[in-house]
Tab-separated table of N, CA and C in Angstrom:
chain	number	residue	atom	x	y	z
A	1	MET	N	39.979	-54.777	74.863
A	1	MET	CA	41.162	-54.185	75.468
A	1	MET	C	42.124	-54.039	74.432
A	2	SER	N	42.810	-52.855	74.466
A	2	SER	CA	43.892	-52.613	73.427
A	2	SER	C	45.163	-53.369	73.644
A	3	GLN	N	46.038	-53.443	72.648
A	3	GLN	CA	47.320	-54.066	72.770
A	3	GLN	C	48.361	-53.178	73.597
A	4	GLY	N	48.053	-51.890	73.458
A	4	GLY	CA	49.131	-50.960	74.031
A	4	GLY	C	48.669	-49.545	73.977
A	5	LYS	N	49.256	-48.790	74.676
A	5	LYS	CA	48.921	-47.240	74.659
A	5	LYS	C	50.246	-46.467	74.465
A	6	VAL	N	50.279	-45.597	73.508
A	6	VAL	CA	51.389	-44.815	73.204
A	6	VAL	C	51.087	-43.312	73.234
A	7	LEU	N	51.962	-42.562	73.625
A	7	LEU	CA	51.932	-41.177	73.549
A	7	LEU	C	52.870	-40.622	72.536
A	8	VAL	N	52.407	-39.795	71.683
A	8	VAL	CA	53.373	-39.066	70.739
A	8	VAL	C	53.416	-37.680	71.130
A	9	LEU	N	54.588	-37.197	71.269
A	9	LEU	CA	54.922	-35.841	71.670
A	9	LEU	C	55.676	-35.135	70.560
A	10	HIS	N	55.220	-33.976	70.099
A	10	HIS	CA	55.930	-33.174	69.120
A	10	HIS	C	56.353	-31.783	69.800
A	11	GLY	N	57.550	-31.519	69.675
A	11	GLY	CA	58.085	-30.299	70.390
A	11	GLY	C	57.840	-28.995	69.582
A	12	PRO	N	58.537	-27.977	69.904
A	12	PRO	CA	58.338	-26.654	69.396
A	12	PRO	C	58.533	-26.620	67.843
A	13	ASN	N	57.656	-25.786	67.247
A	13	ASN	CA	57.739	-25.430	65.889
A	13	ASN	C	57.103	-26.553	64.965
A	14	LEU	N	56.869	-27.705	65.525
A	14	LEU	CA	56.413	-28.806	64.658
A	14	LEU	C	54.968	-28.609	64.194
A	15	ASN	N	54.264	-27.576	65.022
A	15	ASN	CA	52.995	-27.213	64.336
A	15	ASN	C	53.074	-26.611	63.021
A	16	LEU	N	54.253	-26.228	62.606
A	16	LEU	CA	54.460	-25.500	61.300
A	16	LEU	C	54.945	-26.553	60.302
A	17	LEU	N	54.969	-27.802	60.507
A	17	LEU	CA	55.344	-28.880	59.663
A	17	LEU	C	54.553	-28.729	58.406
A	18	GLY	N	55.306	-28.850	57.321
A	18	GLY	CA	54.718	-28.777	55.957
A	18	GLY	C	54.844	-27.315	55.364
A	19	THR	N	55.017	-26.332	56.192
A	19	THR	CA	55.235	-24.970	55.621
A	19	THR	C	56.572	-24.358	56.053
A	20	ARG	N	57.093	-24.856	57.144
A	20	ARG	CA	58.465	-24.367	57.609
A	20	ARG	C	59.569	-25.162	57.113
A	21	GLN	N	60.399	-24.568	56.324
A	21	GLN	CA	61.659	-25.244	55.809
A	21	GLN	C	61.307	-26.565	55.087
A	22	PRO	N	60.391	-26.652	54.187
A	22	PRO	CA	60.013	-27.936	53.561
A	22	PRO	C	61.173	-28.679	52.948
A	23	GLU	N	62.195	-27.909	52.585
A	23	GLU	CA	63.396	-28.618	51.962
A	23	GLU	C	64.124	-29.450	53.052
A	24	ILE	N	63.877	-29.154	54.292
A	24	ILE	CA	64.469	-29.991	55.413
A	24	ILE	C	63.305	-30.913	56.020
A	25	TYR	N	62.217	-30.411	56.228
A	25	TYR	CA	61.164	-31.166	56.954
A	25	TYR	C	60.062	-31.684	56.096
A	26	GLY	N	60.038	-31.450	54.847
A	26	GLY	CA	59.033	-31.975	53.913
A	26	GLY	C	57.751	-31.226	53.961
A	27	TYR	N	56.720	-31.765	53.175
A	27	TYR	CA	55.510	-30.988	52.904
A	27	TYR	C	54.309	-31.650	53.670
A	28	GLU	N	54.477	-32.758	54.339
A	28	GLU	CA	53.499	-33.274	55.185
A	28	GLU	C	53.186	-32.384	56.364
A	29	THR	N	51.969	-32.263	56.780
A	29	THR	CA	51.539	-31.470	57.965
A	29	THR	C	51.595	-32.291	59.145
A	30	LEU	N	51.525	-31.743	60.346
A	30	LEU	CA	51.427	-32.501	61.525
A	30	LEU	C	50.183	-33.319	61.613
A	31	ASP	N	49.094	-32.680	61.125
A	31	ASP	CA	47.955	-33.513	61.015
A	31	ASP	C	48.023	-34.815	60.216
A	32	ASP	N	48.693	-34.577	59.094
A	32	ASP	CA	49.045	-35.785	58.191
A	32	ASP	C	49.826	-36.788	58.974
A	33	VAL	N	50.771	-36.416	59.705
A	33	VAL	CA	51.649	-37.357	60.512
A	33	VAL	C	50.759	-38.031	61.533
A	34	ASN	N	50.051	-37.202	62.251
A	34	ASN	CA	49.138	-37.806	63.373
A	34	ASN	C	48.019	-38.753	62.822
A	35	ASN	N	47.500	-38.304	61.744
A	35	ASN	CA	46.403	-39.158	61.146
A	35	ASN	C	46.920	-40.591	60.701
A	36	ALA	N	48.192	-40.551	60.056
A	36	ALA	CA	48.706	-41.690	59.686
A	36	ALA	C	49.067	-42.673	60.949
A	37	LEU	N	49.565	-42.006	61.943
A	37	LEU	CA	49.886	-42.791	63.135
A	37	LEU	C	48.595	-43.411	63.819
A	38	ARG	N	47.486	-42.579	63.837
A	38	ARG	CA	46.282	-43.047	64.395
A	38	ARG	C	45.737	-44.200	63.491
A	39	GLU	N	45.868	-44.180	62.255
A	39	GLU	CA	45.401	-45.264	61.301
A	39	GLU	C	46.126	-46.537	61.620
A	40	LYS	N	47.472	-46.383	61.703
A	40	LYS	CA	48.313	-47.630	62.033
A	40	LYS	C	47.918	-48.212	63.447
A	41	ALA	N	47.796	-47.283	64.410
A	41	ALA	CA	47.425	-47.685	65.806
A	41	ALA	C	46.027	-48.411	65.870
A	42	VAL	N	45.052	-47.923	65.123
A	42	VAL	CA	43.758	-48.491	65.105
A	42	VAL	C	43.930	-49.895	64.403
A	43	GLN	N	44.578	-50.054	63.400
A	43	GLN	CA	44.804	-51.424	62.743
A	43	GLN	C	45.433	-52.371	63.677
A	44	ALA	N	46.360	-51.908	64.529
A	44	ALA	CA	47.035	-52.809	65.495
A	44	ALA	C	46.373	-52.951	66.801
A	45	ASP	N	45.158	-52.226	66.939
A	45	ASP	CA	44.398	-52.302	68.185
A	45	ASP	C	45.137	-51.692	69.334
A	46	TRP	N	45.778	-50.521	69.020
A	46	TRP	CA	46.510	-49.801	69.945
A	46	TRP	C	45.775	-48.421	70.183
A	47	ASP	N	45.917	-47.911	71.466
A	47	ASP	CA	45.426	-46.620	71.793
A	47	ASP	C	46.664	-45.567	71.516
A	48	ILE	N	46.351	-44.401	70.956
A	48	ILE	CA	47.486	-43.477	70.736
A	48	ILE	C	46.926	-42.043	70.967
A	49	ASP	N	47.679	-41.304	71.686
A	49	ASP	CA	47.485	-39.859	71.883
A	49	ASP	C	48.551	-39.080	71.243
A	50	CYS	N	48.269	-37.958	70.564
A	50	CYS	CA	49.260	-37.122	69.992
A	50	CYS	C	49.159	-35.738	70.581
A	51	LEU	N	50.292	-35.133	70.988
A	51	LEU	CA	50.248	-33.808	71.461
A	51	LEU	C	51.522	-33.046	70.982
A	52	GLN	N	51.165	-31.775	70.462
A	52	GLN	CA	52.225	-30.889	70.081
A	52	GLN	C	52.200	-29.751	71.002
A	53	SER	N	53.327	-29.211	71.457
A	53	SER	CA	53.482	-27.996	72.213
A	53	SER	C	54.656	-27.271	71.967
A	54	ASN	N	54.663	-25.918	72.003
A	54	ASN	CA	55.804	-25.053	71.881
A	54	ASN	C	56.298	-24.764	73.375
A	55	HIS	N	55.600	-25.350	74.356
A	55	HIS	CA	56.025	-25.013	75.682
A	55	HIS	C	56.552	-26.189	76.330
A	56	GLU	N	57.719	-26.105	76.858
A	56	GLU	CA	58.394	-27.262	77.579
A	56	GLU	C	57.600	-27.896	78.705
A	57	GLY	N	57.034	-27.076	79.637
A	57	GLY	CA	56.245	-27.544	80.721
A	57	GLY	C	55.008	-28.396	80.272
A	58	VAL	N	54.441	-28.078	79.131
A	58	VAL	CA	53.296	-28.807	78.731
A	58	VAL	C	53.756	-30.236	78.294
A	59	LEU	N	54.825	-30.311	77.674
A	59	LEU	CA	55.483	-31.672	77.212
A	59	LEU	C	55.777	-32.391	78.528
A	60	ILE	N	56.346	-31.736	79.509
A	60	ILE	CA	56.784	-32.439	80.807
A	60	ILE	C	55.584	-32.957	81.556
A	61	ASP	N	54.426	-32.127	81.609
A	61	ASP	CA	53.229	-32.475	82.227
A	61	ASP	C	52.610	-33.725	81.504
A	62	ALA	N	52.682	-33.773	80.210
A	62	ALA	CA	52.237	-34.889	79.455
A	62	ALA	C	52.969	-36.217	79.824
A	63	ILE	N	54.220	-36.068	80.003
A	63	ILE	CA	55.120	-37.248	80.341
A	63	ILE	C	54.759	-37.737	81.720
A	64	HIS	N	54.527	-36.754	82.625
A	64	HIS	CA	54.200	-37.131	84.064
A	64	HIS	C	52.889	-37.826	84.017
A	65	ALA	N	51.913	-37.316	83.314
A	65	ALA	CA	50.598	-37.923	83.184
A	65	ALA	C	50.668	-39.398	82.628
A	66	ALA	N	51.565	-39.576	81.647
A	66	ALA	CA	51.733	-40.896	81.038
A	66	ALA	C	52.283	-41.957	81.997
A	67	ARG	N	52.919	-41.426	83.041
A	67	ARG	CA	53.436	-42.410	84.050
A	67	ARG	C	52.250	-42.993	84.849
A	68	LEU	N	51.051	-42.395	84.862
A	68	LEU	CA	49.946	-42.793	85.620
A	68	LEU	C	48.802	-43.358	84.874
A	69	ASP	N	48.734	-43.179	83.642
A	69	ASP	CA	47.455	-43.503	82.918
A	69	ASP	C	47.621	-44.807	82.011
A	70	GLY	N	48.606	-45.598	82.270
A	70	GLY	CA	48.734	-46.880	81.535
A	70	GLY	C	49.440	-46.762	80.235
A	71	THR	N	50.086	-45.648	80.018
A	71	THR	CA	50.829	-45.424	78.754
A	71	THR	C	52.110	-46.372	78.911
A	72	GLY	N	52.414	-47.190	77.798
A	72	GLY	CA	53.420	-48.028	77.888
A	72	GLY	C	54.598	-47.567	77.058
A	73	ALA	N	54.426	-46.575	76.252
A	73	ALA	CA	55.531	-46.099	75.409
A	73	ALA	C	55.245	-44.528	75.058
A	74	ILE	N	56.402	-43.882	74.841
A	74	ILE	CA	56.270	-42.625	74.361
A	74	ILE	C	57.298	-42.407	73.122
A	75	ILE	N	56.637	-41.808	72.058
A	75	ILE	CA	57.428	-41.494	70.783
A	75	ILE	C	57.542	-39.919	71.040
A	76	ILE	N	58.730	-39.393	71.022
A	76	ILE	CA	58.968	-37.992	71.173
A	76	ILE	C	59.953	-37.489	70.203
A	77	ASN	N	59.492	-36.414	69.505
A	77	ASN	CA	60.324	-35.508	68.739
A	77	ASN	C	60.409	-34.310	69.510
A	78	PRO	N	61.554	-34.122	70.425
A	78	PRO	CA	61.577	-32.922	71.134
A	78	PRO	C	61.960	-31.730	70.421
A	79	ALA	N	62.258	-31.855	69.187
A	79	ALA	CA	62.709	-30.656	68.388
A	79	ALA	C	63.808	-29.876	69.017
A	80	ALA	N	63.855	-28.658	69.167
A	80	ALA	CA	64.893	-27.898	69.728
A	80	ALA	C	65.162	-28.213	71.131
A	81	TYR	N	64.158	-28.654	71.868
A	81	TYR	CA	64.417	-29.151	73.227
A	81	TYR	C	65.391	-30.280	73.399
A	82	THR	N	65.496	-30.980	72.278
A	82	THR	CA	66.538	-32.113	72.267
A	82	THR	C	67.838	-31.656	72.779
A	83	HIS	N	68.282	-30.471	72.459
A	83	HIS	CA	69.632	-30.020	72.656
A	83	HIS	C	69.783	-29.128	73.980
A	84	THR	N	68.592	-28.870	74.600
A	84	THR	CA	68.656	-27.932	75.692
A	84	THR	C	67.902	-28.380	76.964
A	85	SER	N	67.084	-29.359	76.851
A	85	SER	CA	66.199	-29.617	78.010
A	85	SER	C	66.542	-30.830	78.906
A	86	VAL	N	67.193	-30.562	79.996
A	86	VAL	CA	67.507	-31.464	81.006
A	86	VAL	C	66.191	-31.839	81.714
A	87	ALA	N	65.210	-30.813	81.765
A	87	ALA	CA	63.992	-31.035	82.412
A	87	ALA	C	63.150	-32.101	81.719
A	88	ILE	N	63.093	-32.258	80.349
A	88	ILE	CA	62.461	-33.262	79.558
A	88	ILE	C	63.180	-34.586	79.895
A	89	LEU	N	64.464	-34.544	79.938
A	89	LEU	CA	65.295	-35.811	80.275
A	89	LEU	C	64.813	-36.311	81.517
A	90	ASP	N	64.776	-35.474	82.662
A	90	ASP	CA	64.425	-35.854	83.900
A	90	ASP	C	63.000	-36.463	83.949
A	91	ALA	N	62.123	-35.880	83.223
A	91	ALA	CA	60.651	-36.394	83.128
A	91	ALA	C	60.656	-37.766	82.468
A	92	LEU	N	61.405	-37.864	81.410
A	92	LEU	CA	61.463	-39.127	80.826
A	92	LEU	C	62.083	-40.267	81.675
A	93	ASN	N	63.132	-39.865	82.364
A	93	ASN	CA	63.821	-40.713	83.342
A	93	ASN	C	62.852	-41.257	84.389
A	94	ALA	N	61.765	-40.565	84.693
A	94	ALA	CA	60.797	-40.996	85.635
A	94	ALA	C	59.686	-41.850	85.068
A	95	PHE	N	59.654	-41.992	83.655
A	95	PHE	CA	58.675	-42.742	83.004
A	95	PHE	C	59.279	-44.259	82.716
A	96	GLU	N	58.533	-45.266	83.135
A	96	GLU	CA	59.102	-46.528	83.132
A	96	GLU	C	58.971	-47.314	81.824
A	97	GLY	N	58.149	-46.698	80.891
A	97	GLY	CA	57.957	-47.449	79.613
A	97	GLY	C	59.095	-47.213	78.648
A	98	THR	N	58.781	-47.652	77.379
A	98	THR	CA	59.684	-47.492	76.221
A	98	THR	C	59.693	-46.020	75.707
A	99	VAL	N	60.836	-45.573	75.379
A	99	VAL	CA	60.912	-44.218	74.775
A	99	VAL	C	61.600	-44.285	73.521
A	100	TYR	N	61.078	-43.789	72.424
A	100	TYR	CA	61.738	-43.625	71.137
A	100	TYR	C	61.819	-42.219	70.838
A	101	GLU	N	62.971	-41.696	70.439
A	101	GLU	CA	63.284	-40.352	69.986
A	101	GLU	C	63.311	-40.356	68.458
A	102	VAL	N	62.500	-39.382	67.995
A	102	VAL	CA	62.368	-39.194	66.474
A	102	VAL	C	62.832	-37.898	66.068
A	103	HIS	N	63.541	-37.849	65.023
A	103	HIS	CA	63.959	-36.556	64.326
A	103	HIS	C	63.612	-36.694	62.884
A	104	ILE	N	62.967	-35.797	62.296
A	104	ILE	CA	62.643	-35.837	60.867
A	104	ILE	C	63.870	-35.662	60.037
A	105	SER	N	64.758	-34.699	60.369
A	105	SER	CA	65.927	-34.526	59.628
A	105	SER	C	67.089	-35.340	60.208
A	106	ASN	N	68.204	-35.522	59.464
A	106	ASN	CA	69.339	-36.174	60.083
A	106	ASN	C	70.102	-35.063	60.822
A	107	VAL	N	69.942	-35.018	62.181
A	107	VAL	CA	70.545	-33.888	62.896
A	107	VAL	C	72.075	-34.033	62.788
A	108	HIS	N	72.663	-35.130	62.568
A	108	HIS	CA	74.096	-35.212	62.421
A	108	HIS	C	74.715	-34.668	61.188
A	109	GLN	N	73.883	-34.286	60.275
A	109	GLN	CA	74.299	-33.651	59.003
A	109	GLN	C	74.081	-32.127	59.086
A	110	ARG	N	73.613	-31.650	60.230
A	110	ARG	CA	73.329	-30.274	60.407
A	110	ARG	C	74.312	-29.583	61.301
A	111	GLU	N	73.878	-28.435	61.828
A	111	GLU	CA	74.770	-27.696	62.684
A	111	GLU	C	75.354	-28.488	63.842
A	112	SER	N	76.533	-28.165	64.321
A	112	SER	CA	77.125	-29.035	65.310
A	112	SER	C	76.363	-29.077	66.655
A	113	PHE	N	75.676	-27.871	67.023
A	113	PHE	CA	75.000	-27.846	68.222
A	113	PHE	C	73.768	-28.927	68.197
A	114	ARG	N	73.289	-29.337	67.096
A	114	ARG	CA	72.224	-30.269	66.946
A	114	ARG	C	72.701	-31.715	67.114
A	115	HIS	N	73.983	-31.949	67.243
A	115	HIS	CA	74.615	-33.296	67.353
A	115	HIS	C	74.456	-33.818	68.759
A	116	HIS	N	74.140	-33.037	69.795
A	116	HIS	CA	73.978	-33.556	71.144
A	116	HIS	C	72.506	-33.567	71.467
A	117	SER	N	72.067	-34.692	72.091
A	117	SER	CA	70.753	-34.867	72.547
A	117	SER	C	70.728	-35.295	73.956
A	118	TYR	N	70.042	-34.475	74.761
A	118	TYR	CA	69.798	-34.944	76.175
A	118	TYR	C	68.864	-36.140	76.298
A	119	VAL	N	67.857	-36.133	75.344
A	119	VAL	CA	66.773	-37.189	75.324
A	119	VAL	C	67.412	-38.466	75.001
A	120	SER	N	68.455	-38.545	74.142
A	120	SER	CA	69.069	-39.772	73.852
A	120	SER	C	69.593	-40.622	75.018
A	121	LEU	N	69.870	-39.934	76.071
A	121	LEU	CA	70.477	-40.528	77.223
A	121	LEU	C	69.406	-41.408	77.930
A	122	ARG	N	68.111	-41.192	77.588
A	122	ARG	CA	67.028	-42.040	78.070
A	122	ARG	C	66.398	-42.986	77.025
A	123	ALA	N	66.451	-42.508	75.828
A	123	ALA	CA	65.739	-43.216	74.711
A	123	ALA	C	66.131	-44.671	74.604
A	124	ASN	N	65.241	-45.508	74.322
A	124	ASN	CA	65.588	-46.909	73.951
A	124	ASN	C	66.000	-47.019	72.577
A	125	GLY	N	65.623	-46.051	71.689
A	125	GLY	CA	66.045	-46.097	70.298
A	125	GLY	C	65.868	-44.675	69.819
A	126	VAL	N	66.639	-44.239	68.833
A	126	VAL	CA	66.628	-42.990	68.173
A	126	VAL	C	66.512	-43.211	66.662
A	127	ILE	N	65.598	-42.431	66.021
A	127	ILE	CA	65.442	-42.572	64.542
A	127	ILE	C	65.641	-41.065	63.992
A	128	ALA	N	66.532	-40.901	63.087
A	128	ALA	CA	66.779	-39.666	62.582
A	128	ALA	C	66.979	-39.763	61.092
A	129	GLY	N	66.498	-38.717	60.394
A	129	GLY	CA	66.657	-38.634	58.965
A	129	GLY	C	65.805	-39.450	58.071
A	130	LEU	N	64.726	-40.006	58.566
A	130	LEU	CA	63.822	-40.714	57.661
A	130	LEU	C	62.610	-39.905	57.278
A	131	GLY	N	62.710	-38.610	57.516
A	131	GLY	CA	61.538	-37.848	57.380
A	131	GLY	C	60.454	-38.169	58.379
A	132	THR	N	59.147	-37.845	57.936
A	132	THR	CA	58.116	-38.126	58.799
A	132	THR	C	57.827	-39.610	58.929
A	133	GLN	N	58.477	-40.459	58.166
A	133	GLN	CA	58.359	-41.864	58.242
A	133	GLN	C	58.956	-42.374	59.538
A	134	GLY	N	59.870	-41.629	60.107
A	134	GLY	CA	60.460	-41.931	61.364
A	134	GLY	C	59.465	-42.279	62.429
A	135	TYR	N	58.424	-41.503	62.485
A	135	TYR	CA	57.293	-41.715	63.417
A	135	TYR	C	56.700	-43.098	63.173
A	136	GLN	N	56.509	-43.396	61.883
A	136	GLN	CA	55.867	-44.686	61.556
A	136	GLN	C	56.866	-45.852	61.978
A	137	ALA	N	58.111	-45.662	61.713
A	137	ALA	CA	59.125	-46.652	62.142
A	137	ALA	C	59.138	-46.898	63.596
A	138	ALA	N	59.000	-45.867	64.368
A	138	ALA	CA	58.929	-45.967	65.822
A	138	ALA	C	57.675	-46.793	66.309
A	139	LEU	N	56.494	-46.411	65.801
A	139	LEU	CA	55.346	-47.136	66.043
A	139	LEU	C	55.385	-48.566	65.656
A	140	ASP	N	55.928	-48.872	64.436
A	140	ASP	CA	56.039	-50.196	63.940
A	140	ASP	C	57.067	-51.071	64.955
A	141	ALA	N	58.044	-50.444	65.424
A	141	ALA	CA	58.990	-51.127	66.311
A	141	ALA	C	58.248	-51.472	67.703
A	142	LEU	N	57.428	-50.468	68.140
A	142	LEU	CA	56.630	-50.798	69.370
A	142	LEU	C	55.672	-51.916	69.204
A	143	ILE	N	54.935	-51.823	68.087
A	143	ILE	CA	53.958	-52.895	67.797
A	143	ILE	C	54.632	-54.301	67.688
A	144	LYS	N	55.658	-54.327	66.943
A	144	LYS	CA	56.453	-55.563	66.750
A	144	LYS	C	57.033	-56.157	68.181
A	145	ALA	N	57.548	-55.175	68.910
A	145	ALA	CA	58.175	-55.675	70.183
A	145	ALA	C	56.983	-56.232	71.101
A	146	LYS	N	55.816	-55.537	71.172
A	146	LYS	CA	54.712	-55.982	71.916
A	146	LYS	C	54.243	-57.387	71.454
A	147	ALA	N	54.205	-57.506	70.147
A	147	ALA	CA	53.735	-58.803	69.682
A	147	ALA	C	54.640	-59.969	69.940
A	148	ALA	N	55.930	-59.623	69.895
A	148	ALA	CA	57.058	-60.687	70.196
A	148	ALA	C	56.951	-61.015	71.676
A	149	SER	N	56.731	-60.055	72.635
A	149	SER	CA	56.705	-60.317	73.914
A	149	SER	C	55.371	-61.142	74.458
A	150	SER	N	54.379	-61.092	73.486
A	150	SER	CA	53.160	-61.729	73.873
A	150	SER	C	53.102	-63.217	73.403
A	151	ARG	N	54.119	-63.589	72.705
A	151	ARG	CA	54.127	-65.036	72.209
A	151	ARG	C	54.577	-65.973	73.282
């Protein structure tokens, strides 16, 4: 039996990671990010599912499914939906597990419209500006919290 189950959601345009504005988002691809997360999850005896979509409804459907399939945590980079999607916020509010919001860039150093996040209203933690290592930091935090609660 695994220690935990986590869903990693990547929002719009993250399928272009490594080729879209690498000066902001770096040169790692989404496959690189997901493979590193899967490796860390396997080492910690965790189950992990990763999903990227450019479609808001697909992300919402995945959050709804996570409510029912034993998922204990969601790591989400909602990308542009961060600033626009009350629907993703509502879906996350219906999820009872831990939610970490991740942003590759430091959104607070960018355009002012990026300073507001609907998702942050639900997130247990927010990681911004660590590059793709932010995903690893979120997974590390989940693993450590689970280990501490098991003692």
